[in-house]
Coordinates of C-alpha atoms in Angstrom, one line a residue:
X4 CA -41.5 37.3 -36.0
X5 CA -38.5 35.6 -34.5
X6 CA -36.9 37.3 -31.6
X7 CA -33.1 37.7 -31.7
X8 CA -31.2 36.1 -28.8
X9 CA -28.7 38.6 -27.4
X10 CA -26.4 35.8 -26.4
X11 CA -26.3 34.5 -30.0
X12 CA -24.6 37.6 -31.2
X13 CA -21.7 37.1 -28.8
X14 CA -19.2 35.6 -31.3
X15 CA -15.8 34.3 -30.1
X16 CA -14.1 37.5 -31.4
X17 CA -16.6 39.7 -29.5
X18 CA -16.0 37.7 -26.3
X19 CA -12.2 38.0 -26.8
X20 CA -12.5 41.7 -27.2
X21 CA -14.7 42.0 -24.1
X22 CA -12.2 40.0 -22.0
X23 CA -9.4 42.3 -23.2
X24 CA -11.3 45.4 -22.3
X25 CA -12.1 44.0 -18.9
X26 CA -8.5 43.2 -18.2
X27 CA -7.4 46.6 -19.3
X28 CA -10.0 48.2 -17.0
X29 CA -8.7 46.2 -14.0
X30 CA -5.2 47.2 -14.8
X31 CA -6.1 50.9 -14.9
X32 CA -8.1 50.6 -11.7
X33 CA -5.1 49.0 -9.9
X34 CA -2.8 51.7 -11.2
X35 CA -5.1 54.4 -10.0
X36 CA -5.6 52.7 -6.7
X37 CA -1.8 52.5 -6.1
X38 CA -1.5 56.2 -7.0
X39 CA -4.3 57.1 -4.6
X40 CA -2.7 55.1 -1.8
X41 CA 1.1 55.7 -1.9
X42 CA 1.1 55.1 1.9
X43 CA 0.3 51.4 1.4
X44 CA 3.1 51.3 -1.2
X45 CA 5.6 53.0 1.1
X46 CA 4.9 50.3 3.7
X47 CA 4.9 47.5 1.2
X48 CA 7.5 44.9 0.6
X49 CA 9.3 46.6 -2.2
X50 CA 12.3 48.8 -2.8
X51 CA 11.8 52.4 -1.8
X52 CA 13.9 53.3 -4.8
X53 CA 10.8 52.8 -6.9
X54 CA 9.6 56.2 -5.6
X55 CA 12.8 57.8 -7.0
X56 CA 15.5 59.5 -5.0
X57 CA 15.7 59.4 -1.2
X58 CA 14.5 63.0 -1.2
X59 CA 11.4 62.0 -3.1
X60 CA 10.8 59.2 -0.6
X61 CA 11.0 61.8 2.3
X62 CA 8.5 64.0 0.4
X63 CA 6.0 61.1 0.0
X64 CA 6.5 60.0 3.6
X65 CA 5.6 63.6 4.7
X66 CA 2.7 63.6 2.3
X67 CA 1.3 60.4 3.8
X68 CA 2.2 61.0 7.4
X69 CA 4.5 58.0 7.5
X70 CA 6.7 59.2 10.5
X71 CA 8.8 56.1 10.8
X72 CA 10.0 56.2 7.2
X73 CA 10.4 60.0 7.5
X74 CA 12.6 59.8 10.6
X75 CA 14.7 56.9 9.2
X76 CA 15.6 58.8 6.1
X77 CA 15.6 62.5 7.2
X78 CA 18.2 61.9 9.8
X79 CA 20.8 61.4 7.0
X80 CA 22.3 64.8 6.8
X81 CA 23.7 64.0 3.3
X82 CA 20.2 64.3 2.0
X83 CA 18.6 67.6 1.0
X84 CA 15.8 68.1 3.6
X85 CA 14.6 71.2 1.7
X86 CA 14.1 69.3 -1.6
X87 CA 11.0 70.5 -3.5
X88 CA 9.0 68.6 -6.1
X89 CA 8.0 69.9 -9.5
X90 CA 5.3 72.0 -7.9
X91 CA 7.7 73.8 -5.6
X92 CA 6.5 72.1 -2.4
X93 CA 9.0 70.9 0.2
X94 CA 8.3 67.9 2.5
X95 CA 7.7 70.3 5.4
X96 CA 5.3 72.4 3.3
X97 CA 3.2 69.5 2.2
X98 CA 3.0 68.0 5.7
X99 CA 1.7 71.4 7.0
X100 CA -0.8 71.8 4.2
X101 CA -2.1 68.2 4.6
X102 CA -2.5 68.9 8.3
X103 CA -0.2 66.0 9.4
X104 CA 0.8 67.2 12.8
X105 CA 2.8 64.0 13.5
X106 CA 4.9 64.4 10.4
X107 CA 5.4 68.1 11.2
X108 CA 6.6 67.3 14.7
X109 CA 8.8 64.6 13.4
X110 CA 10.5 67.0 11.0
X111 CA 10.8 69.6 13.7
X112 CA 12.4 67.1 16.0
X113 CA 15.3 66.6 13.6
X114 CA 17.0 69.7 14.8
X115 CA 18.9 70.1 11.5
X116 CA 20.7 73.4 11.0
X117 CA 20.0 73.3 7.2
X118 CA 16.2 73.0 7.7
X119 CA 14.4 76.0 6.1
X120 CA 11.1 76.2 8.0
X121 CA 10.0 79.2 5.9
X122 CA 10.8 77.8 2.4
X123 CA 8.1 79.2 0.2
X124 CA 6.1 77.4 -2.6
X125 CA 6.5 79.4 -5.8
X126 CA 3.3 78.0 -7.3
X127 CA 1.4 79.1 -4.2
X128 CA 2.2 82.8 -4.6
X129 CA 5.4 82.3 -2.6
X130 CA 3.5 81.3 0.5
X131 CA 5.4 79.8 3.5
X132 CA 4.1 76.8 5.3
X133 CA 2.9 79.0 8.1
X134 CA 1.1 81.3 5.7
X135 CA -0.7 78.3 4.0
X136 CA -1.8 77.0 7.4
X137 CA -3.1 80.4 8.4
X138 CA -5.0 80.8 5.2
X139 CA -6.6 77.4 5.5
X140 CA -7.6 78.1 9.1
X141 CA -5.8 75.1 10.6
X142 CA -5.7 76.4 14.2
X143 CA -4.2 73.1 15.6
X144 CA -1.3 73.3 13.1
X145 CA -0.8 77.0 13.8
X146 CA -0.6 76.3 17.5
X147 CA 2.1 73.7 16.9
X148 CA 4.1 76.0 14.6
X149 CA 4.0 78.9 17.0
X150 CA 5.0 76.8 20.0
X151 CA 7.5 74.3 18.5
X152 CA 9.1 75.8 15.5
X153 CA 11.2 78.9 14.8
X154 CA 9.2 79.8 11.8
X155 CA 8.5 83.4 10.8
X156 CA 4.8 83.9 11.5
X157 CA 4.9 87.3 9.9
X158 CA 6.4 86.3 6.5
X159 CA 4.2 87.7 3.8
X160 CA 3.5 86.1 0.4
X161 CA 4.3 87.5 -3.0
X162 CA 1.7 90.2 -2.8
X163 CA 2.8 91.4 0.7
X164 CA -0.1 89.8 2.5
X165 CA 0.9 88.6 6.0
X166 CA -0.4 85.4 7.5
X167 CA -2.6 87.1 10.0
X168 CA -4.2 89.2 7.2
X169 CA -4.8 86.1 5.2
X170 CA -6.5 84.4 8.1
X171 CA -8.6 87.5 8.9
X172 CA -9.8 87.8 5.3
X173 CA -10.7 84.1 5.3
X174 CA -12.7 84.6 8.5
X175 CA -10.5 82.4 10.7
X176 CA -10.9 84.3 13.9
X177 CA -9.3 81.6 16.0
X178 CA -6.2 81.6 14.0
X179 CA -6.0 85.4 14.1
X180 CA -6.3 85.2 17.9
X181 CA -3.5 82.8 18.2
X182 CA -1.2 84.9 16.0
X183 CA -2.1 88.1 17.8
X184 CA -1.6 86.5 21.2
X185 CA 1.9 85.4 20.1
X186 CA 2.7 88.9 19.0
X187 CA 1.7 90.3 22.4
X188 CA 3.7 87.7 24.2
X189 CA 6.9 88.5 22.3
X190 CA 6.3 92.2 22.9
X191 CA 5.9 91.6 26.6
X192 CA 2.3 92.7 26.7
X193 CA -0.2 90.7 28.7
X194 CA -3.0 89.0 26.9
X195 CA -5.6 90.8 29.0
X196 CA -5.2 94.3 30.5
X197 CA -4.9 94.3 34.3
X198 CA -8.2 94.4 35.9
X199 CA -8.9 96.4 39.0
X200 CA -12.2 96.0 40.7
X201 CA -14.0 99.3 41.3
X202 CA -13.5 100.7 44.8
X203 CA -16.5 100.3 47.0
X204 CA -17.4 103.3 49.1
X205 CA -18.4 102.6 52.7
X206 CA -22.1 103.0 52.9
X207 CA -23.5 104.8 55.9
X208 CA -24.8 102.6 58.7
X209 CA -28.6 102.2 58.8
X210 CA -29.9 103.0 62.3
X211 CA -31.8 100.3 63.9
X212 CA -35.5 100.9 64.0
X213 CA -37.8 99.1 66.4
X214 CA -40.9 97.6 64.8
X215 CA -44.1 99.3 65.9

């Protein structure tokens, strides 16, 4: 019985089809890689207009924590800093959700009067950026927002759930503590009640006794 050589079955047409499939696979991989790494594309030698409008570039810069690009474009007051993508997320919202503290501080440093720090995301049950960070338990981000932004840390979502309630339900006690401490500070209440040591009564003197 003669054994068939697998290589003998590779006709020229079969090889051509295999090469075409390989090229297509490489092209798909390159496309997916570029989509997964928009930060590299933002810093590449190409026109930023390939990302769309300047507002879209600002959004992607916030998404990828590219602070230099974010600052250079967001300073232009002719651009809509509150622009939201098709999912209803603004640049500030996506920077907070992604945990990009540098991008968030860059946006906060713009000092633009038209900046809406509490712009909600309709597809996230009308959650504000602060609400999303509280629910996610990002204590570092919550600390930055409480100390450096004028955001409304009590703004509830569509169902009337406040950020502190969302954090408590998710078990993020550190976030709850930060928010409650902020509330007490604004109300003029000390973090800890004043502590007074208990009064010590003077003990009677013990008479000296000579050893036997």
